[in-house]
mmCIF file of C-alpha atoms in Angstrom:
data_model
loop_
_atom_site.group_PDB
_atom_site.id
_atom_site.type_symbol
_atom_site.label_atom_id
_atom_site.label_comp_id
_atom_site.label_asym_id
_atom_site.label_seq_id
_atom_site.Cartn_x
_atom_site.Cartn_y
_atom_site.Cartn_z
ATOM 1 C CA UNK A 1 -13.407 -6.253 -26.167
ATOM 2 C CA UNK A 2 -14.672 -2.948 -27.378
ATOM 3 C CA UNK A 3 -16.132 -2.103 -23.930
ATOM 4 C CA UNK A 4 -15.277 1.442 -22.365
ATOM 5 C CA UNK A 5 -13.494 1.687 -19.091
ATOM 6 C CA UNK A 6 -15.778 2.938 -16.264
ATOM 7 C CA UNK A 7 -16.000 6.859 -16.000
ATOM 8 C CA UNK A 8 -16.880 6.568 -12.209
ATOM 9 C CA UNK A 9 -13.941 4.465 -10.586
ATOM 10 C CA UNK A 10 -14.988 5.518 -6.970
ATOM 11 C CA UNK A 11 -18.165 3.931 -7.551
ATOM 12 C CA UNK A 12 -16.954 1.022 -9.719
ATOM 13 C CA UNK A 13 -14.716 0.048 -6.858
ATOM 14 C CA UNK A 14 -17.223 -0.144 -4.251
ATOM 15 C CA UNK A 15 -19.055 -3.029 -6.282
ATOM 16 C CA UNK A 16 -19.955 -5.952 -4.115
ATOM 17 C CA UNK A 17 -19.070 -8.808 -4.068
ATOM 18 C CA UNK A 18 -15.619 -7.883 -4.221
ATOM 19 C CA UNK A 19 -14.826 -11.192 -6.035
ATOM 20 C CA UNK A 20 -16.837 -9.894 -9.006
ATOM 21 C CA UNK A 21 -15.028 -6.607 -9.342
ATOM 22 C CA UNK A 22 -14.019 -7.346 -12.847
ATOM 23 C CA UNK A 23 -17.518 -7.685 -13.968
ATOM 24 C CA UNK A 24 -18.145 -4.212 -12.545
ATOM 25 C CA UNK A 25 -15.339 -3.018 -14.349
ATOM 26 C CA UNK A 26 -17.041 -4.323 -17.615
ATOM 27 C CA UNK A 27 -15.084 -7.532 -18.646
ATOM 28 C CA UNK A 28 -13.460 -10.604 -17.126
ATOM 29 C CA UNK A 29 -9.878 -10.269 -15.469
ATOM 30 C CA UNK A 30 -9.006 -13.802 -14.682
ATOM 31 C CA UNK A 31 -5.800 -12.599 -12.641
ATOM 32 C CA UNK A 32 -7.574 -9.976 -10.583
ATOM 33 C CA UNK A 33 -10.356 -12.302 -9.699
ATOM 34 C CA UNK A 34 -8.105 -15.135 -8.576
ATOM 35 C CA UNK A 35 -5.955 -12.542 -6.292
ATOM 36 C CA UNK A 36 -9.315 -11.033 -4.878
ATOM 37 C CA UNK A 37 -10.553 -14.570 -4.062
ATOM 38 C CA UNK A 38 -7.570 -15.863 -2.132
ATOM 39 C CA UNK A 39 -7.165 -13.274 0.578
ATOM 40 C CA UNK A 40 -5.404 -15.839 3.007
ATOM 41 C CA UNK A 41 -2.096 -17.502 2.620
ATOM 42 C CA UNK A 42 -3.600 -20.757 1.218
ATOM 43 C CA UNK A 43 -2.422 -23.254 -1.451
ATOM 44 C CA UNK A 44 -2.810 -20.563 -4.255
ATOM 45 C CA UNK A 45 0.062 -18.496 -2.702
ATOM 46 C CA UNK A 46 2.209 -21.095 -1.575
ATOM 47 C CA UNK A 47 3.141 -22.410 -5.022
ATOM 48 C CA UNK A 48 4.227 -18.716 -5.565
ATOM 49 C CA UNK A 49 6.101 -18.288 -2.357
ATOM 50 C CA UNK A 50 9.940 -18.494 -2.992
ATOM 51 C CA UNK A 51 10.727 -16.883 0.566
ATOM 52 C CA UNK A 52 12.719 -20.431 1.454
ATOM 53 C CA UNK A 53 14.738 -19.834 -1.902
ATOM 54 C CA UNK A 54 15.366 -15.961 -0.997
ATOM 55 C CA UNK A 55 16.653 -16.889 2.448
ATOM 56 C CA UNK A 56 19.208 -19.226 0.622
ATOM 57 C CA UNK A 57 20.504 -16.986 -2.071
ATOM 58 C CA UNK A 58 24.039 -15.534 -1.662
ATOM 59 C CA UNK A 59 23.855 -12.779 -4.307
ATOM 60 C CA UNK A 60 24.880 -9.075 -3.940
ATOM 61 C CA UNK A 61 21.806 -6.744 -4.692
ATOM 62 C CA UNK A 62 21.035 -3.164 -4.674
ATOM 63 C CA UNK A 63 17.219 -2.176 -3.266
ATOM 64 C CA UNK A 64 15.740 1.077 -4.235
ATOM 65 C CA UNK A 65 12.223 2.134 -3.009
ATOM 66 C CA UNK A 66 10.221 5.054 -1.966
ATOM 67 C CA UNK A 67 8.491 5.547 1.521
ATOM 68 C CA UNK A 68 5.141 6.305 -0.492
ATOM 69 C CA UNK A 69 5.782 3.008 -2.772
ATOM 70 C CA UNK A 70 3.277 0.255 -2.034
ATOM 71 C CA UNK A 71 6.018 -2.207 -2.545
ATOM 72 C CA UNK A 72 8.044 -0.569 0.387
ATOM 73 C CA UNK A 73 7.601 -3.328 2.838
ATOM 74 C CA UNK A 74 8.583 -6.304 0.365
ATOM 75 C CA UNK A 75 11.796 -4.332 -0.791
ATOM 76 C CA UNK A 76 12.965 -3.682 2.718
ATOM 77 C CA UNK A 77 12.147 -7.310 3.730
ATOM 78 C CA UNK A 78 14.175 -8.652 0.716
ATOM 79 C CA UNK A 79 17.082 -6.374 1.753
ATOM 80 C CA UNK A 80 17.008 -7.813 5.071
ATOM 81 C CA UNK A 81 16.474 -11.424 4.428
ATOM 82 C CA UNK A 82 19.385 -11.392 1.687
ATOM 83 C CA UNK A 83 21.761 -9.640 4.127
ATOM 84 C CA UNK A 84 21.554 -12.478 6.365
ATOM 85 C CA UNK A 85 22.846 -14.995 3.768
ATOM 86 C CA UNK A 86 26.297 -12.977 3.902
ATOM 87 C CA UNK A 87 26.181 -11.433 0.511
ATOM 88 C CA UNK A 88 26.565 -7.572 0.410
ATOM 89 C CA UNK A 89 23.508 -5.667 -0.022
ATOM 90 C CA UNK A 90 22.452 -1.831 -0.231
ATOM 91 C CA UNK A 91 19.057 -0.322 0.662
ATOM 92 C CA UNK A 92 18.117 3.254 -0.649
ATOM 93 C CA UNK A 93 15.016 4.876 0.846
ATOM 94 C CA UNK A 94 13.781 8.005 -0.824
ATOM 95 C CA UNK A 95 10.838 10.375 -0.761
ATOM 96 C CA UNK A 96 9.020 8.792 -3.825
ATOM 97 C CA UNK A 97 6.062 6.732 -4.510
ATOM 98 C CA UNK A 98 5.781 3.870 -7.124
ATOM 99 C CA UNK A 99 7.586 5.274 -10.373
ATOM 100 C CA UNK A 100 8.585 8.673 -9.214
ATOM 101 C CA UNK A 101 12.358 7.967 -8.365
ATOM 102 C CA UNK A 102 14.220 11.229 -8.878
ATOM 103 C CA UNK A 103 11.583 13.535 -8.732
ATOM 104 C CA UNK A 104 11.953 16.214 -5.820
ATOM 105 C CA UNK A 105 8.247 16.975 -5.629
ATOM 106 C CA UNK A 106 5.541 14.630 -4.670
ATOM 107 C CA UNK A 107 1.936 15.449 -3.790
ATOM 108 C CA UNK A 108 2.182 18.663 -1.760
ATOM 109 C CA UNK A 109 5.772 18.636 -0.889
ATOM 110 C CA UNK A 110 8.811 19.701 -2.624
ATOM 111 C CA UNK A 111 11.551 18.001 -1.057
ATOM 112 C CA UNK A 112 14.190 20.231 -2.336
ATOM 113 C CA UNK A 113 16.993 19.757 -4.718
ATOM 114 C CA UNK A 114 18.573 16.913 -2.565
ATOM 115 C CA UNK A 115 15.542 14.691 -3.678
ATOM 116 C CA UNK A 116 16.848 14.977 -7.481
ATOM 117 C CA UNK A 117 18.033 11.377 -7.293
ATOM 118 C CA UNK A 118 20.417 10.092 -10.130
ATOM 119 C CA UNK A 119 19.174 6.482 -10.364
ATOM 120 C CA UNK A 120 21.687 5.389 -13.055
ATOM 121 C CA UNK A 121 24.521 6.983 -11.257
ATOM 122 C CA UNK A 122 23.809 4.873 -7.967
ATOM 123 C CA UNK A 123 23.428 1.776 -10.290
ATOM 124 C CA UNK A 124 26.877 2.574 -11.652
ATOM 125 C CA UNK A 125 28.378 3.275 -8.106
ATOM 126 C CA UNK A 126 26.908 -0.385 -6.960
ATOM 127 C CA UNK A 127 28.181 -2.376 -9.927
ATOM 128 C CA UNK A 128 31.573 -0.624 -9.453
ATOM 129 C CA UNK A 129 31.509 -1.930 -5.818
ATOM 130 C CA UNK A 130 30.587 -5.557 -6.569
ATOM 131 C CA UNK A 131 32.207 -6.156 -10.100
ATOM 132 C CA UNK A 132 35.440 -4.149 -10.059
ATOM 133 C CA UNK A 133 38.474 -4.895 -8.534
ATOM 134 C CA UNK A 134 38.763 -1.558 -6.826
ATOM 135 C CA UNK A 135 35.437 -2.009 -4.771
ATOM 136 C CA UNK A 136 35.213 1.511 -3.492
ATOM 137 C CA UNK A 137 33.117 1.136 -0.248
ATOM 138 C CA UNK A 138 29.608 2.353 -0.097
ATOM 139 C CA UNK A 139 27.133 2.590 2.800
ATOM 140 C CA UNK A 140 24.756 -0.359 3.251
ATOM 141 C CA UNK A 141 21.925 2.018 3.763
ATOM 142 C CA UNK A 142 21.288 5.413 2.426
ATOM 143 C CA UNK A 143 18.010 6.828 3.375
ATOM 144 C CA UNK A 144 16.327 10.351 2.913
ATOM 145 C CA UNK A 145 15.054 12.047 6.187
ATOM 146 C CA UNK A 146 11.728 14.057 5.547
ATOM 147 C CA UNK A 147 11.533 17.287 7.078
ATOM 148 C CA UNK A 148 15.070 18.318 7.012
ATOM 149 C CA UNK A 149 15.426 16.849 3.588
ATOM 150 C CA UNK A 150 18.725 15.285 3.674
ATOM 151 C CA UNK A 151 20.411 12.052 2.919
ATOM 152 C CA UNK A 152 21.965 10.180 5.694
ATOM 153 C CA UNK A 153 23.683 6.780 5.941
ATOM 154 C CA UNK A 154 23.453 3.697 8.158
ATOM 155 C CA UNK A 155 25.134 0.294 8.530
ATOM 156 C CA UNK A 156 21.663 -1.409 8.938
ATOM 157 C CA UNK A 157 17.771 -0.630 8.863
ATOM 158 C CA UNK A 158 16.716 0.416 11.206
ATOM 159 C CA UNK A 159 19.957 2.410 12.267
ATOM 160 C CA UNK A 160 21.733 0.653 15.003
ATOM 161 C CA UNK A 161 21.420 3.886 17.050
ATOM 162 C CA UNK A 162 17.607 4.030 16.754
ATOM 163 C CA UNK A 163 16.065 3.433 20.053
ATOM 164 C CA UNK A 164 12.464 1.878 20.074
ATOM 165 C CA UNK A 165 10.236 4.039 21.960
ATOM 166 C CA UNK A 166 6.620 3.649 22.999
ATOM 167 C CA UNK A 167 4.023 6.572 22.628
ATOM 168 C CA UNK A 168 0.668 5.975 24.075
ATOM 169 C CA UNK A 169 -2.732 6.780 23.318
ATOM 170 C CA UNK A 170 -4.791 8.789 25.849
ATOM 171 C CA UNK A 171 -8.098 10.494 25.949
ATOM 172 C CA UNK A 172 -11.070 11.138 28.211
ATOM 173 C CA UNK A 173 -13.183 9.195 25.728
ATOM 174 C CA UNK A 174 -13.719 11.781 23.149
ATOM 175 C CA UNK A 175 -10.794 11.455 20.616
ATOM 176 C CA UNK A 176 -12.959 11.782 17.777
ATOM 177 C CA UNK A 177 -11.787 14.397 15.174
ATOM 178 C CA UNK A 178 -8.863 16.653 15.581
ATOM 179 C CA UNK A 179 -11.091 18.917 17.923
ATOM 180 C CA UNK A 180 -11.363 15.990 20.395
ATOM 181 C CA UNK A 181 -9.072 15.213 23.406
ATOM 182 C CA UNK A 182 -6.826 12.533 22.046
ATOM 183 C CA UNK A 183 -3.381 12.713 23.289
ATOM 184 C CA UNK A 184 0.039 10.979 22.458
ATOM 185 C CA UNK A 185 2.668 11.007 25.197
ATOM 186 C CA UNK A 186 5.464 8.861 26.432
ATOM 187 C CA UNK A 187 3.717 8.244 29.654
ATOM 188 C CA UNK A 188 1.847 5.076 30.045
ATOM 189 C CA UNK A 189 -1.901 5.094 31.115
ATOM 190 C CA UNK A 190 -2.481 5.293 34.843
ATOM 191 C CA UNK A 191 -5.958 5.421 35.881
ATOM 192 C CA UNK A 192 -8.728 3.507 33.676
ATOM 193 C CA UNK A 193 -9.164 5.953 30.863
ATOM 194 C CA UNK A 194 -12.563 5.992 29.175
ATOM 195 C CA UNK A 195 -12.503 4.008 25.685
ATOM 196 C CA UNK A 196 -12.689 5.798 22.462
ATOM 197 C CA UNK A 197 -15.475 4.653 20.146
ATOM 198 C CA UNK A 198 -16.368 5.275 16.373
ATOM 199 C CA UNK A 199 -18.787 3.959 13.996
ATOM 200 C CA UNK A 200 -17.345 2.582 10.619
ATOM 201 C CA UNK A 201 -19.953 2.569 7.859
ATOM 202 C CA UNK A 202 -18.709 0.526 4.710
ATOM 203 C CA UNK A 203 -21.035 2.703 2.604
ATOM 204 C CA UNK A 204 -19.187 5.930 3.853
ATOM 205 C CA UNK A 205 -15.448 4.896 4.187
ATOM 206 C CA UNK A 206 -12.721 7.402 5.238
ATOM 207 C CA UNK A 207 -11.259 8.330 2.061
ATOM 208 C CA UNK A 208 -7.541 8.416 1.136
ATOM 209 C CA UNK A 209 -6.544 11.911 0.339
ATOM 210 C CA UNK A 210 -6.645 13.323 -2.078
ATOM 211 C CA UNK A 211 -9.985 11.804 -2.931
ATOM 212 C CA UNK A 212 -9.110 11.937 -6.754
ATOM 213 C CA UNK A 213 -11.537 9.251 -7.672
ATOM 214 C CA UNK A 214 -14.371 11.397 -6.516
ATOM 215 C CA UNK A 215 -13.791 13.256 -9.813
ATOM 216 C CA UNK A 216 -14.179 9.920 -11.868
ATOM 217 C CA UNK A 217 -10.218 9.567 -12.352
ATOM 218 C CA UNK A 218 -8.437 6.383 -11.851
ATOM 219 C CA UNK A 219 -5.545 7.963 -9.875
ATOM 220 C CA UNK A 220 -4.951 6.073 -6.797
ATOM 221 C CA UNK A 221 -2.278 8.163 -4.830
ATOM 222 C CA UNK A 222 -0.073 7.366 -1.821
ATOM 223 C CA UNK A 223 2.041 10.410 -1.693
ATOM 224 C CA UNK A 224 2.142 13.167 0.973
ATOM 225 C CA UNK A 225 -0.914 15.448 1.005
ATOM 226 C CA UNK A 226 -2.863 17.664 3.703
ATOM 227 C CA UNK A 227 -4.600 14.931 5.807
ATOM 228 C CA UNK A 228 -6.556 17.634 7.658
ATOM 229 C CA UNK A 229 -10.164 17.134 6.075
ATOM 230 C CA UNK A 230 -10.178 13.515 7.034
ATOM 231 C CA UNK A 231 -9.624 14.485 10.713
ATOM 232 C CA UNK A 232 -12.965 16.302 10.978
ATOM 233 C CA UNK A 233 -14.900 13.182 10.529
ATOM 234 C CA UNK A 234 -16.426 11.546 13.574
ATOM 235 C CA UNK A 235 -15.314 8.148 12.499
ATOM 236 C CA UNK A 236 -11.598 9.135 12.543
ATOM 237 C CA UNK A 237 -9.721 8.949 16.243
ATOM 238 C CA UNK A 238 -6.965 11.661 16.488
ATOM 239 C CA UNK A 239 -4.226 11.498 19.192
ATOM 240 C CA UNK A 240 -1.674 14.501 19.111
ATOM 241 C CA UNK A 241 1.437 15.080 20.910
ATOM 242 C CA UNK A 242 1.075 18.704 20.918
ATOM 243 C CA UNK A 243 3.947 21.139 19.722
ATOM 244 C CA UNK A 244 7.264 19.524 20.199
ATOM 245 C CA UNK A 245 9.652 21.496 22.188
ATOM 246 C CA UNK A 246 12.682 20.285 20.621
ATOM 247 C CA UNK A 247 11.945 18.163 17.619
ATOM 248 C CA UNK A 248 11.869 14.697 17.182
ATOM 249 C CA UNK A 249 13.835 12.491 14.665
ATOM 250 C CA UNK A 250 12.819 8.940 13.554
ATOM 251 C CA UNK A 251 14.237 6.441 11.101
ATOM 252 C CA UNK A 252 12.932 2.738 10.907
ATOM 253 C CA UNK A 253 9.701 0.674 11.048
ATOM 254 C CA UNK A 254 6.785 1.839 12.574
ATOM 255 C CA UNK A 255 4.349 -0.577 14.610
ATOM 256 C CA UNK A 256 1.111 0.161 16.490
ATOM 257 C CA UNK A 257 -0.185 -2.280 19.306
ATOM 258 C CA UNK A 258 -3.850 -1.407 19.894
ATOM 259 C CA UNK A 259 -6.247 -2.967 22.312
ATOM 260 C CA UNK A 260 -9.594 -2.732 20.564
ATOM 261 C CA UNK A 261 -13.053 -4.451 20.059
ATOM 262 C CA UNK A 262 -15.868 -4.419 17.655
ATOM 263 C CA UNK A 263 -19.460 -5.710 17.613
ATOM 264 C CA UNK A 264 -19.293 -7.162 14.183
ATOM 265 C CA UNK A 265 -17.667 -10.498 12.865
ATOM 266 C CA UNK A 266 -14.904 -8.510 11.114
ATOM 267 C CA UNK A 267 -13.429 -5.004 10.995
ATOM 268 C CA UNK A 268 -10.413 -3.084 9.784
ATOM 269 C CA UNK A 269 -8.115 -1.231 12.042
ATOM 270 C CA UNK A 270 -6.154 1.603 9.889
ATOM 271 C CA UNK A 271 -3.181 3.648 11.610
ATOM 272 C CA UNK A 272 -1.718 6.709 10.115
ATOM 273 C CA UNK A 273 1.370 8.551 11.504
ATOM 274 C CA UNK A 274 1.385 12.124 10.660
ATOM 275 C CA UNK A 275 3.611 15.243 11.125
ATOM 276 C CA UNK A 276 1.498 18.410 11.679
ATOM 277 C CA UNK A 277 2.941 21.688 10.995
ATOM 278 C CA UNK A 278 2.334 24.879 13.371
ATOM 279 C CA UNK A 279 0.174 26.271 10.459
ATOM 280 C CA UNK A 280 -1.790 22.954 10.607
ATOM 281 C CA UNK A 281 -0.736 21.131 7.416
ATOM 282 C CA UNK A 282 -0.962 17.448 8.243
ATOM 283 C CA UNK A 283 1.525 15.427 6.254
ATOM 284 C CA UNK A 284 0.894 11.559 6.049
ATOM 285 C CA UNK A 285 4.342 9.891 6.669
ATOM 286 C CA UNK A 286 3.096 6.291 6.656
ATOM 287 C CA UNK A 287 0.073 4.082 7.011
ATOM 288 C CA UNK A 288 -0.963 0.458 7.633
ATOM 289 C CA UNK A 289 -3.815 -1.789 8.111
ATOM 290 C CA UNK A 290 -4.870 -4.920 9.824
ATOM 291 C CA UNK A 291 -8.127 -6.942 9.149
ATOM 292 C CA UNK A 292 -9.573 -8.389 12.336
ATOM 293 C CA UNK A 293 -10.475 -11.555 10.749
ATOM 294 C CA UNK A 294 -6.746 -12.117 9.868
ATOM 295 C CA UNK A 295 -5.867 -12.419 13.645
ATOM 296 C CA UNK A 296 -9.073 -14.467 14.925
ATOM 297 C CA UNK A 297 -10.400 -11.740 16.804
ATOM 298 C CA UNK A 298 -13.005 -12.548 19.462
ATOM 299 C CA UNK A 299 -16.449 -10.526 18.519
ATOM 300 C CA UNK A 300 -17.365 -8.326 21.562
ATOM 301 C CA UNK A 301 -14.389 -8.961 23.497
ATOM 302 C CA UNK A 302 -11.172 -6.717 23.559
ATOM 303 C CA UNK A 303 -8.300 -8.079 21.987
ATOM 304 C CA UNK A 304 -4.737 -6.732 20.957
ATOM 305 C CA UNK A 305 -3.987 -6.119 17.352
ATOM 306 C CA UNK A 306 -0.468 -5.358 15.827
ATOM 307 C CA UNK A 307 -0.213 -3.159 12.810
ATOM 308 C CA UNK A 308 2.551 -2.792 10.554
ATOM 309 C CA UNK A 309 2.535 0.961 9.717
ATOM 310 C CA UNK A 310 5.518 0.766 7.440
ATOM 311 C CA UNK A 311 8.839 2.374 7.275
ATOM 312 C CA UNK A 312 9.874 6.161 7.497
ATOM 313 C CA UNK A 313 12.753 8.570 8.230
ATOM 314 C CA UNK A 314 11.857 12.024 9.257
ATOM 315 C CA UNK A 315 12.750 14.860 11.197
ATOM 316 C CA UNK A 316 9.748 16.715 12.931
ATOM 317 C CA UNK A 317 11.059 20.292 13.743
ATOM 318 C CA UNK A 318 10.417 21.907 17.003
ATOM 319 C CA UNK A 319 6.772 23.280 17.137
ATOM 320 C CA UNK A 320 5.377 20.504 14.906
ATOM 321 C CA UNK A 321 2.974 17.831 16.429
ATOM 322 C CA UNK A 322 3.112 14.115 15.937
ATOM 323 C CA UNK A 323 -0.239 12.655 15.457
ATOM 324 C CA UNK A 324 -1.486 9.135 15.267
ATOM 325 C CA UNK A 325 -4.964 8.510 13.489
ATOM 326 C CA UNK A 326 -7.054 5.531 13.812
ATOM 327 C CA UNK A 327 -9.745 4.750 11.442
ATOM 328 C CA UNK A 328 -11.736 1.690 10.204
ATOM 329 C CA UNK A 329 -11.210 2.407 6.462
ATOM 330 C CA UNK A 330 -8.925 3.983 3.908
ATOM 331 C CA UNK A 331 -10.639 3.898 0.581
ATOM 332 C CA UNK A 332 -9.843 3.299 -2.270
ATOM 333 C CA UNK A 333 -6.117 2.639 -1.571
ATOM 334 C CA UNK A 334 -7.363 -0.326 0.863
ATOM 335 C CA UNK A 335 -10.400 -2.203 -0.247
ATOM 336 C CA UNK A 336 -13.506 -1.616 2.192
ATOM 337 C CA UNK A 337 -14.293 -4.223 4.772
ATOM 338 C CA UNK A 338 -17.725 -5.332 4.714
ATOM 339 C CA UNK A 339 -17.402 -6.309 8.344
ATOM 340 C CA UNK A 340 -19.706 -9.506 7.682
ATOM 341 C CA UNK A 341 -16.669 -11.822 7.955
ATOM 342 C CA UNK A 342 -17.743 -13.342 4.668
ATOM 343 C CA UNK A 343 -14.699 -12.047 2.917
ATOM 344 C CA UNK A 344 -14.722 -11.124 -0.795
ATOM 345 C CA UNK A 345 -17.961 -13.265 -1.558
ATOM 346 C CA UNK A 346 -20.180 -10.888 0.751
ATOM 347 C CA UNK A 347 -22.826 -8.959 -1.040
ATOM 348 C CA UNK A 348 -24.141 -7.059 2.239
ATOM 349 C CA UNK A 349 -22.289 -4.758 4.651
ATOM 350 C CA UNK A 350 -22.565 -4.208 8.336
ATOM 351 C CA UNK A 351 -21.911 -1.040 10.241
ATOM 352 C CA UNK A 352 -19.318 -1.659 12.918
ATOM 353 C CA UNK A 353 -19.098 0.112 16.193
ATOM 354 C CA UNK A 354 -15.375 -0.159 16.922
ATOM 355 C CA UNK A 355 -13.572 0.914 20.301
ATOM 356 C CA UNK A 356 -9.972 1.453 21.163
ATOM 357 C CA UNK A 357 -8.909 1.080 24.744
ATOM 358 C CA UNK A 358 -5.938 2.531 26.619
ATOM 359 C CA UNK A 359 -5.866 1.538 30.190
ATOM 360 C CA UNK A 360 -2.883 0.256 32.575
ATOM 361 C CA UNK A 361 -3.736 -3.260 31.684
ATOM 362 C CA UNK A 362 -4.529 -2.630 28.063
ATOM 363 C CA UNK A 363 -2.233 0.110 26.793
ATOM 364 C CA UNK A 364 -2.544 1.261 23.210
ATOM 365 C CA UNK A 365 0.674 2.522 21.585
ATOM 366 C CA UNK A 366 2.791 2.982 18.690
ATOM 367 C CA UNK A 367 6.435 2.012 18.667
ATOM 368 C CA UNK A 368 8.724 4.671 17.053
ATOM 369 C CA UNK A 369 12.627 4.070 16.308
ATOM 370 C CA UNK A 370 13.966 7.530 17.602
ATOM 371 C CA UNK A 371 17.310 8.798 16.989
ATOM 372 C CA UNK A 372 18.515 10.946 19.643
#
């Protein structure tokens, strides 16, 4: 009581061990400590897990969330689970972060007047549907398509007409930075391509943009902003499709499957999907992370890691490029991995030498739900 909040949140959030983050902030925060010290789905979480109960619920529900909301995955999962029970559900996906529903501008992007969403009006349509005898039909899914900035409808998520298509990572071993030779194509690797390598230093994590906390402000931000500056770092692997001749429309979940390795007991694998305009503006579409220790990765040996990159609907216009970035951190939106394998109790860090393979036997790829 009476203590002032930190003035430099960027430095505060780098405190080690992570389990003592509340003490670095300046006072005890029991709920934060218990969350940070239970990173695995152990008994602490099982007593709060109501997944089995949700699977048995037969109640209509309307689910509304933004692509840049950190609750996106959970909201979409609830829609899909409840729909299997037979009760009518509606999912609405828009160009928002947490708390910005209805605004048409987010970050560096103005999504136009169509994004000015009437939340109360949509709620009333839903109640009319489930409570009134007239029961006017409404679409099971309404989703906003970034790029062309229009609302579309579907009967499921992902849309049933979406075709899951693999885009493969390629390079001659120099995919570091946007000036490197990383490529993204639908062709599988043929000959044994050299692996890509980068060094991930927890003392110098790849920043999530904009790095607002560098100015000492507590403003973690998930929205769309130019990702270009991060792509100039040597610890960022960049794979570009090059200008798309006919554009590309995607809608649904994004998944990455990478063949990787590292020389430390633990490491993080971060994947970003990005839309790059002809002028060079790099708009982050979605991002995901997977910690190696959660998949029991063998130290020093290549292994396959699956990364849930999130959900998105977007139209990449002709001339735009599709970019995939692979990094070992995305701070402060994701906590730093000390790479020691000691979890939230580690007071030291290790520099990880990480590698991404892309060969005929070990292809690294992203799966995109494409609407043709």
